[in-house]
CSV table of N, CA and C in Angstrom, one decimal:
chain,number,residue,atom,x,y,z
A,1,MET,N,84.3,118.8,83.3
A,1,MET,CA,83.5,118.2,84.2
A,1,MET,C,83.1,117.3,84.3
A,2,LEU,N,82.1,117.1,83.2
A,2,LEU,CA,80.9,115.8,83.3
A,2,LEU,C,81.8,115.2,83.3
A,3,ARG,N,82.8,114.8,82.8
A,3,ARG,CA,83.0,113.6,82.4
A,3,ARG,C,83.8,113.6,83.7
A,4,CYS,N,84.2,113.9,84.4
A,4,CYS,CA,85.2,113.6,86.3
A,4,CYS,C,83.8,113.1,86.9
A,5,LEU,N,82.3,114.1,86.7
A,5,LEU,CA,81.3,113.1,87.6
A,5,LEU,C,80.7,112.3,87.0
A,6,ALA,N,80.9,111.7,85.9
A,6,ALA,CA,80.7,110.3,85.3
A,6,ALA,C,81.8,109.5,86.2
A,7,ILE,N,83.0,109.6,86.2
A,7,ILE,CA,83.8,108.5,86.9
A,7,ILE,C,83.1,108.5,88.3
A,8,LEU,N,83.0,109.8,88.8
A,8,LEU,CA,82.5,109.8,90.6
A,8,LEU,C,81.5,108.7,90.7
A,9,MET,N,80.4,109.1,89.6
A,9,MET,CA,79.1,108.5,90.0
A,9,MET,C,79.6,107.2,90.1
A,10,VAL,N,80.1,106.3,89.3
A,10,VAL,CA,80.3,104.9,89.0
A,10,VAL,C,81.7,103.7,90.1
A,11,LEU,N,81.8,104.9,90.4
A,11,LEU,CA,82.8,104.6,91.6
A,11,LEU,C,82.2,103.8,93.3
A,12,PRO,N,82.5,102.6,93.2
A,12,PRO,CA,82.2,101.5,94.4
A,12,PRO,C,82.6,102.4,95.2
A,13,ALA,N,81.6,102.7,96.6
A,13,ALA,CA,81.6,103.1,97.6
A,13,ALA,C,82.8,102.3,98.4
A,14,VAL,N,83.6,101.9,99.2
A,14,VAL,CA,84.6,100.8,99.9
A,14,VAL,C,85.0,101.9,101.1
A,15,SER,N,84.6,100.9,102.1
A,15,SER,CA,85.0,101.5,103.6
A,15,SER,C,86.3,102.0,103.7
A,16,ALA,N,87.1,102.9,103.9
A,16,ALA,CA,88.5,103.1,104.5
A,16,ALA,C,88.7,101.7,105.7
A,17,SER,N,88.2,101.7,106.3
A,17,SER,CA,88.3,100.5,107.4
A,17,SER,C,88.9,99.0,106.9
A,18,ALA,N,88.3,98.9,106.1
A,18,ALA,CA,88.7,98.0,105.4
A,18,ALA,C,89.7,97.3,104.2
A,19,GLN,N,91.1,98.1,104.3
A,19,GLN,CA,91.7,98.6,103.8
A,19,GLN,C,93.2,99.3,104.7
A,20,SER,N,94.1,98.5,104.9
A,20,SER,CA,95.3,99.0,105.5
A,20,SER,C,95.8,100.3,105.4
A,21,THR,N,96.1,101.1,106.4
A,21,THR,CA,96.1,102.3,106.6
A,21,THR,C,98.0,102.7,105.6
A,22,LEU,N,98.0,104.0,104.8
A,22,LEU,CA,99.3,104.2,103.7
A,22,LEU,C,100.3,104.8,105.2
A,23,SER,N,101.1,104.5,105.2
A,23,SER,CA,102.1,104.9,105.8
A,23,SER,C,103.0,106.5,104.8
A,24,ALA,N,103.5,107.5,105.1
A,24,ALA,CA,103.8,108.5,105.2
A,24,ALA,C,104.5,108.2,103.9
A,25,ALA,N,105.6,107.1,103.8
A,25,ALA,CA,106.2,107.0,102.7
A,25,ALA,C,105.3,106.1,101.5
A,26,ASP,N,104.5,105.2,101.5
A,26,ASP,CA,103.8,104.9,101.1
A,26,ASP,C,102.9,106.0,100.1
A,27,PHE,N,102.3,106.9,101.1
A,27,PHE,CA,101.8,108.0,100.8
A,27,PHE,C,102.7,109.0,99.7
A,28,ASP,N,103.7,108.9,99.5
A,28,ASP,CA,104.6,110.0,99.0
A,28,ASP,C,104.9,109.2,97.8
A,29,GLU,N,105.4,108.0,98.1
A,29,GLU,CA,105.4,107.8,96.3
A,29,GLU,C,104.1,107.1,95.7
A,30,TYR,N,102.9,106.9,96.7
A,30,TYR,CA,101.9,106.9,95.7
A,30,TYR,C,101.3,108.3,94.6
A,31,THR,N,101.7,109.6,95.8
A,31,THR,CA,100.8,110.5,95.2
A,31,THR,C,102.0,111.6,94.5
A,32,ARG,N,103.3,111.5,94.9
A,32,ARG,CA,103.9,112.2,94.7
A,32,ARG,C,104.1,112.8,93.1
A,33,GLY,N,104.0,114.2,92.2
A,33,GLY,CA,104.1,114.2,90.7
A,33,GLY,C,102.8,114.1,90.1
A,34,LYS,N,101.6,114.1,90.9
A,34,LYS,CA,100.1,113.3,90.2
A,34,LYS,C,99.3,114.0,90.5
A,35,THR,N,98.3,114.8,90.3
A,35,THR,CA,97.1,116.1,90.3
A,35,THR,C,96.3,114.7,90.5
A,36,LEU,N,95.5,115.1,91.3
A,36,LEU,CA,94.4,113.9,91.8
A,36,LEU,C,93.1,114.3,92.1
A,37,PHE,N,91.6,114.1,91.7
A,37,PHE,CA,90.7,114.3,91.6
A,37,PHE,C,89.8,113.7,92.8
A,38,TYR,N,89.0,114.0,93.8
A,38,TYR,CA,88.6,113.4,94.8
A,38,TYR,C,86.8,114.0,94.5
A,39,GLY,N,86.7,112.2,95.4
A,39,GLY,CA,85.2,112.2,95.1
A,39,GLY,C,84.3,112.4,96.7
A,40,PHE,N,83.0,113.3,96.9
A,40,PHE,CA,82.6,112.7,97.9
A,40,PHE,C,81.4,112.4,98.0
A,41,GLN,N,80.3,111.1,98.1
A,41,GLN,CA,78.9,111.0,97.7
A,41,GLN,C,78.3,111.0,96.1
A,42,GLY,N,79.6,110.8,95.5
A,42,GLY,CA,79.2,110.9,94.3
A,42,GLY,C,79.0,112.5,93.4
A,43,GLN,N,79.6,112.8,94.1
A,43,GLN,CA,80.1,114.4,93.2
A,43,GLN,C,81.4,114.9,93.4
A,44,VAL,N,81.8,115.6,92.5
A,44,VAL,CA,83.0,116.2,92.7
A,44,VAL,C,83.8,117.1,94.3
A,45,TYR,N,84.3,116.6,94.8
A,45,TYR,CA,84.9,117.7,95.8
A,45,TYR,C,86.0,118.1,95.3
A,46,GLY,N,86.9,118.0,94.8
A,46,GLY,CA,88.1,118.9,95.1
A,46,GLY,C,89.2,118.1,94.0
A,47,VAL,N,90.5,118.8,93.5
A,47,VAL,CA,91.4,118.1,93.3
A,47,VAL,C,93.1,119.3,93.9
A,48,GLU,N,94.0,117.6,94.2
A,48,GLU,CA,95.3,118.3,94.8
A,48,GLU,C,96.6,117.8,94.0
A,49,LYS,N,97.0,119.0,94.0
A,49,LYS,CA,98.1,118.4,93.3
A,49,LYS,C,99.3,118.7,94.4
A,50,TYR,N,100.2,116.6,94.0
A,50,TYR,CA,101.3,116.3,95.1
A,50,TYR,C,102.6,117.1,94.4
A,51,LEU,N,103.5,117.8,95.5
A,51,LEU,CA,104.3,118.3,94.6
A,51,LEU,C,105.6,117.4,95.5
A,52,PRO,N,107.0,117.8,95.0
A,52,PRO,CA,108.1,117.4,95.5
A,52,PRO,C,108.2,118.1,96.9
A,53,ASN,N,109.3,117.3,97.9
A,53,ASN,CA,109.2,117.6,99.2
A,53,ASN,C,108.2,117.9,100.2
A,54,ARG,N,106.8,117.1,100.4
A,54,ARG,CA,106.1,117.1,100.8
A,54,ARG,C,105.0,118.3,100.4
A,55,ARG,N,105.0,119.4,99.3
A,55,ARG,CA,104.5,120.4,98.9
A,55,ARG,C,103.0,120.0,98.3
A,56,VAL,N,102.0,120.7,98.5
A,56,VAL,CA,100.9,120.1,98.0
A,56,VAL,C,100.0,121.5,97.3
A,57,ILE,N,98.6,121.4,96.4
A,57,ILE,CA,98.3,122.6,96.0
A,57,ILE,C,96.8,121.9,96.0
A,58,TRP,N,95.6,123.0,96.4
A,58,TRP,CA,94.4,122.0,96.5
A,58,TRP,C,93.6,123.0,96.4
A,59,SER,N,92.2,122.4,95.5
A,59,SER,CA,91.6,124.0,94.9
A,59,SER,C,90.0,122.7,95.2
A,60,PHE,N,88.8,123.2,95.7
A,60,PHE,CA,87.7,122.7,95.6
A,60,PHE,C,86.9,123.1,93.8
A,61,LEU,N,87.7,122.9,93.2
A,61,LEU,CA,87.4,123.2,91.7
A,61,LEU,C,87.1,124.3,91.0
A,62,ASP,N,87.1,125.3,92.0
A,62,ASP,CA,86.4,127.1,92.3
A,62,ASP,C,87.7,127.7,91.5
A,63,GLY,N,89.0,127.3,91.0
A,63,GLY,CA,89.8,128.2,90.7
A,63,GLY,C,91.1,128.9,91.7
A,64,ASP,N,90.0,128.5,92.8
A,64,ASP,CA,90.8,129.4,94.5
A,64,ASP,C,91.6,127.8,94.3
A,65,CYS,N,93.0,128.2,94.7
A,65,CYS,CA,94.1,127.2,95.1
A,65,CYS,C,94.7,127.8,96.2
A,66,LYS,N,95.2,127.0,97.3
A,66,LYS,CA,95.4,127.0,98.1
A,66,LYS,C,96.7,126.2,98.6
A,67,GLU,N,98.0,126.6,98.5
A,67,GLU,CA,99.8,126.2,98.8
A,67,GLU,C,99.4,125.8,100.3
A,68,GLY,N,99.8,124.0,100.5
A,68,GLY,CA,100.3,123.6,101.8
A,68,GLY,C,101.1,122.7,101.7
A,69,VAL,N,101.4,122.4,103.2
A,69,VAL,CA,102.4,120.9,102.9
A,69,VAL,C,101.6,119.3,103.9
A,70,TRP,N,102.2,118.6,103.6
A,70,TRP,CA,102.0,117.6,104.5
A,70,TRP,C,102.6,116.9,105.1
A,71,TYR,N,102.3,115.8,106.1
A,71,TYR,CA,103.2,115.3,107.4
A,71,TYR,C,102.5,114.5,107.6
A,72,GLU,N,103.2,113.1,108.4
A,72,GLU,CA,102.5,112.1,109.1
A,72,GLU,C,102.6,112.6,110.4
A,73,GLN,N,101.5,112.2,111.5
A,73,GLN,CA,101.5,112.2,112.5
A,73,GLN,C,100.5,111.1,113.2
A,74,ASP,N,100.6,110.3,114.3
A,74,ASP,CA,100.0,109.5,115.2
A,74,ASP,C,99.4,108.5,113.3
A,75,GLY,N,100.2,107.9,112.4
A,75,GLY,CA,99.6,107.1,111.5
A,75,GLY,C,98.2,107.7,110.5
A,76,GLN,N,98.3,109.4,110.7
A,76,GLN,CA,97.1,110.0,109.7
A,76,GLN,C,98.2,111.3,108.9
A,77,ILE,N,97.8,111.7,107.7
A,77,ILE,CA,98.4,112.4,107.2
A,77,ILE,C,97.8,113.6,106.9
A,78,CYS,N,98.3,114.5,107.8
A,78,CYS,CA,98.1,116.0,108.3
A,78,CYS,C,98.9,117.4,107.0
A,79,PHE,N,97.5,117.6,106.6
A,79,PHE,CA,97.7,119.0,105.9
A,79,PHE,C,97.5,120.1,106.5
A,80,ILE,N,98.4,121.3,106.3
A,80,ILE,CA,98.3,122.3,106.8
A,80,ILE,C,97.8,123.4,105.3
A,81,TYR,N,97.3,124.4,105.2
A,81,TYR,CA,96.9,125.0,103.7
A,81,TYR,C,97.5,126.3,104.6
A,82,GLU,N,97.9,127.4,103.4
A,82,GLU,CA,98.7,128.8,103.4
A,82,GLU,C,97.2,129.4,104.7
A,83,ASP,N,96.2,129.1,103.8
A,83,ASP,CA,95.3,130.1,104.3
A,83,ASP,C,94.2,129.2,106.0
A,84,ARG,N,94.7,128.1,106.6
A,84,ARG,CA,94.1,127.9,107.1
A,84,ARG,C,95.4,126.5,108.4
A,85,LEU,N,95.9,126.8,109.4
A,85,LEU,CA,97.4,126.9,110.2
A,85,LEU,C,96.9,125.5,110.9
A,86,ASP,N,95.5,125.7,111.2
A,86,ASP,CA,94.9,124.0,111.8
A,86,ASP,C,95.3,123.4,111.2
A,87,PRO,N,95.6,121.7,111.2
A,87,PRO,CA,95.8,120.8,110.7
A,87,PRO,C,94.6,120.0,110.3
A,88,GLN,N,94.3,119.1,108.7
A,88,GLN,CA,93.5,119.1,108.5
A,88,GLN,C,94.0,117.2,108.0
A,89,CYS,N,93.6,116.6,109.3
A,89,CYS,CA,94.5,114.9,108.8
A,89,CYS,C,93.3,114.1,108.7
A,90,TRP,N,93.9,112.8,108.0
A,90,TRP,CA,93.1,112.3,107.6
A,90,TRP,C,93.9,111.0,107.4
A,91,VAL,N,92.9,109.3,107.6
A,91,VAL,CA,93.6,108.6,107.1
A,91,VAL,C,93.3,107.8,105.9
A,92,PHE,N,94.7,107.4,105.5
A,92,PHE,CA,94.2,107.0,103.9
A,92,PHE,C,94.9,105.4,103.4
A,93,THR,N,94.1,105.2,102.3
A,93,THR,CA,93.7,103.6,102.3
A,93,THR,C,94.2,103.4,100.6
A,94,ARG,N,94.2,102.7,100.2
A,94,ARG,CA,94.0,102.3,99.4
A,94,ARG,C,92.7,101.2,98.6
A,95,SER,N,92.4,101.1,97.8
A,95,SER,CA,91.5,100.4,97.3
A,95,SER,C,92.0,100.2,96.0
A,96,GLY,N,90.9,99.1,95.0
A,96,GLY,CA,91.1,99.1,93.6
A,96,GLY,C,91.3,100.2,92.5
A,97,SER,N,90.3,101.0,92.8
A,97,SER,CA,90.3,102.4,92.3
A,97,SER,C,90.9,103.8,92.6
A,98,GLY,N,92.1,103.7,93.6
A,98,GLY,CA,92.8,104.3,94.6
A,98,GLY,C,93.3,104.5,95.8
A,99,LEU,N,92.3,106.0,95.6
A,99,LEU,CA,92.3,106.3,97.5
A,99,LEU,C,90.8,106.7,97.8
A,100,ILE,N,91.3,106.1,99.3
A,100,ILE,CA,90.0,107.0,99.8
A,100,ILE,C,90.6,107.2,101.0
A,101,ALA,N,90.3,108.9,101.6
A,101,ALA,CA,90.7,109.6,102.7
A,101,ALA,C,89.6,109.7,103.3
A,102,GLN,N,90.2,109.5,105.4
A,102,GLN,CA,89.0,108.8,106.0
A,102,GLN,C,89.1,109.8,106.9
A,103,PHE,N,88.4,111.4,107.1
A,103,PHE,CA,88.8,112.1,107.8
A,103,PHE,C,88.5,112.0,109.4
A,104,GLU,N,89.8,112.3,109.6
A,104,GLU,CA,90.3,111.9,111.3
A,104,GLU,C,90.4,110.2,111.4
A,105,GLY,N,90.0,109.6,110.8
A,105,GLY,CA,90.0,107.9,110.8
A,105,GLY,C,89.0,107.6,111.1
A,106,ASP,N,88.0,108.6,111.3
A,106,ASP,CA,86.5,108.0,112.0
A,106,ASP,C,85.3,108.7,111.0
A,107,PRO,N,84.8,107.1,110.6
A,107,PRO,CA,84.0,107.0,110.1
A,107,PRO,C,83.0,107.3,110.1
A,108,ALA,N,82.4,107.6,110.7
A,108,ALA,CA,81.4,108.8,111.2
A,108,ALA,C,81.5,110.1,110.6
A,109,GLN,N,82.4,110.7,110.4
A,109,GLN,CA,83.0,111.7,109.4
A,109,GLN,C,83.3,112.0,108.1
A,110,THR,N,83.6,112.8,107.2
A,110,THR,CA,84.3,112.9,105.7
A,110,THR,C,84.5,111.7,105.2
A,111,GLU,N,84.2,110.7,104.0
A,111,GLU,CA,85.3,110.2,103.2
A,111,GLU,C,85.8,110.4,102.0
A,112,LEU,N,86.7,110.3,101.6
A,112,LEU,CA,86.6,111.1,99.9
A,112,LEU,C,87.5,109.6,99.3
A,113,TYR,N,87.2,109.9,98.0
A,113,TYR,CA,87.8,108.6,97.2
A,113,TYR,C,88.3,108.9,95.9
A,114,GLU,N,89.6,108.9,95.0
A,114,GLU,CA,90.1,109.2,94.2
A,114,GLU,C,89.1,108.8,93.2
A,115,ALA,N,88.6,109.8,92.3
A,115,ALA,CA,88.6,109.8,91.0
A,115,ALA,C,89.0,109.2,90.1
A,116,GLU,N,90.1,108.7,90.0
A,116,GLU,CA,90.9,107.8,89.2
A,116,GLU,C,91.8,108.8,87.9
A,117,ASP,N,93.0,108.3,87.5
A,117,ASP,CA,93.3,109.2,86.9
A,117,ASP,C,92.5,110.0,85.5
A,118,ILE,N,92.3,111.1,85.3
A,118,ILE,CA,91.2,111.8,84.5
A,118,ILE,C,91.6,112.4,83.7
A,119,ASP,N,91.3,112.9,82.8
A,119,ASP,CA,91.6,114.0,81.7
A,119,ASP,C,91.7,115.1,81.4
A,120,GLU,N,91.5,115.5,83.1
A,120,GLU,CA,91.0,117.1,83.6
A,120,GLU,C,91.5,118.2,83.9
A,121,GLU,N,92.1,118.9,84.3
A,121,GLU,CA,93.3,119.8,84.3
A,121,GLU,C,92.8,120.8,85.8
A,122,MET,N,93.3,121.0,86.6
A,122,MET,CA,93.3,121.4,87.7
A,122,MET,C,93.7,123.1,87.0
A,123,VAL,N,93.0,123.8,87.7
A,123,VAL,CA,92.8,125.4,87.1
A,123,VAL,C,92.9,126.2,88.8
A,124,CYS,N,94.0,127.1,88.0
A,124,CYS,CA,94.2,128.5,89.5
A,124,CYS,C,94.1,129.6,89.0
A,125,TYR,N,93.4,130.2,89.3
A,125,TYR,CA,93.8,131.5,88.7
A,125,TYR,C,94.3,132.4,89.3
A,126,GLY,N,94.5,133.8,89.5
A,126,GLY,CA,95.6,134.4,89.9
A,126,GLY,C,95.1,134.7,91.2
A,127,PRO,N,95.8,135.9,92.2
A,127,PRO,CA,95.3,136.5,93.4
A,127,PRO,C,94.4,137.5,92.7
A,128,ASP,N,93.4,137.6,94.0
A,128,ASP,CA,92.7,139.0,93.5
A,128,ASP,C,93.3,140.0,93.8
A,129,ILE,N,92.6,141.1,93.1
A,129,ILE,CA,93.9,142.5,92.8
A,129,ILE,C,92.3,143.0,93.2
A,130,GLY,N,93.0,144.1,94.3
A,130,GLY,CA,91.0,144.9,94.7
A,130,GLY,C,91.4,146.3,93.7
A,131,VAL,N,90.6,146.8,93.8
A,131,VAL,CA,90.4,148.2,92.9
A,131,VAL,C,90.6,149.1,94.2
């Protein structure tokens, strides 16, 4: 985790508006089969694993993983997860160091950036079991 944080701290902040938006085909080609870590304001934010057929698994790095799907709508890549059925839509662009994701394409909203391909594993714990 420290290695991940160190990489996040040295990544340059690049505005998503300066790059061209990725189409669904471009996004799928770039992400399919990868596990990408994302940062926000110099801190580790989360990790997403991109599976075939536009399926994903997301975690805030707490071991609680959520399965979901993504689709393109109005030039944005939208995600729906098992615990949240309202779409979370992002405009994705590429920079020299990886993906940049701008929430709803609004510069006043959250902007995440890819923490390059690092040697960390995505950890998902099993379901909670009641007593």
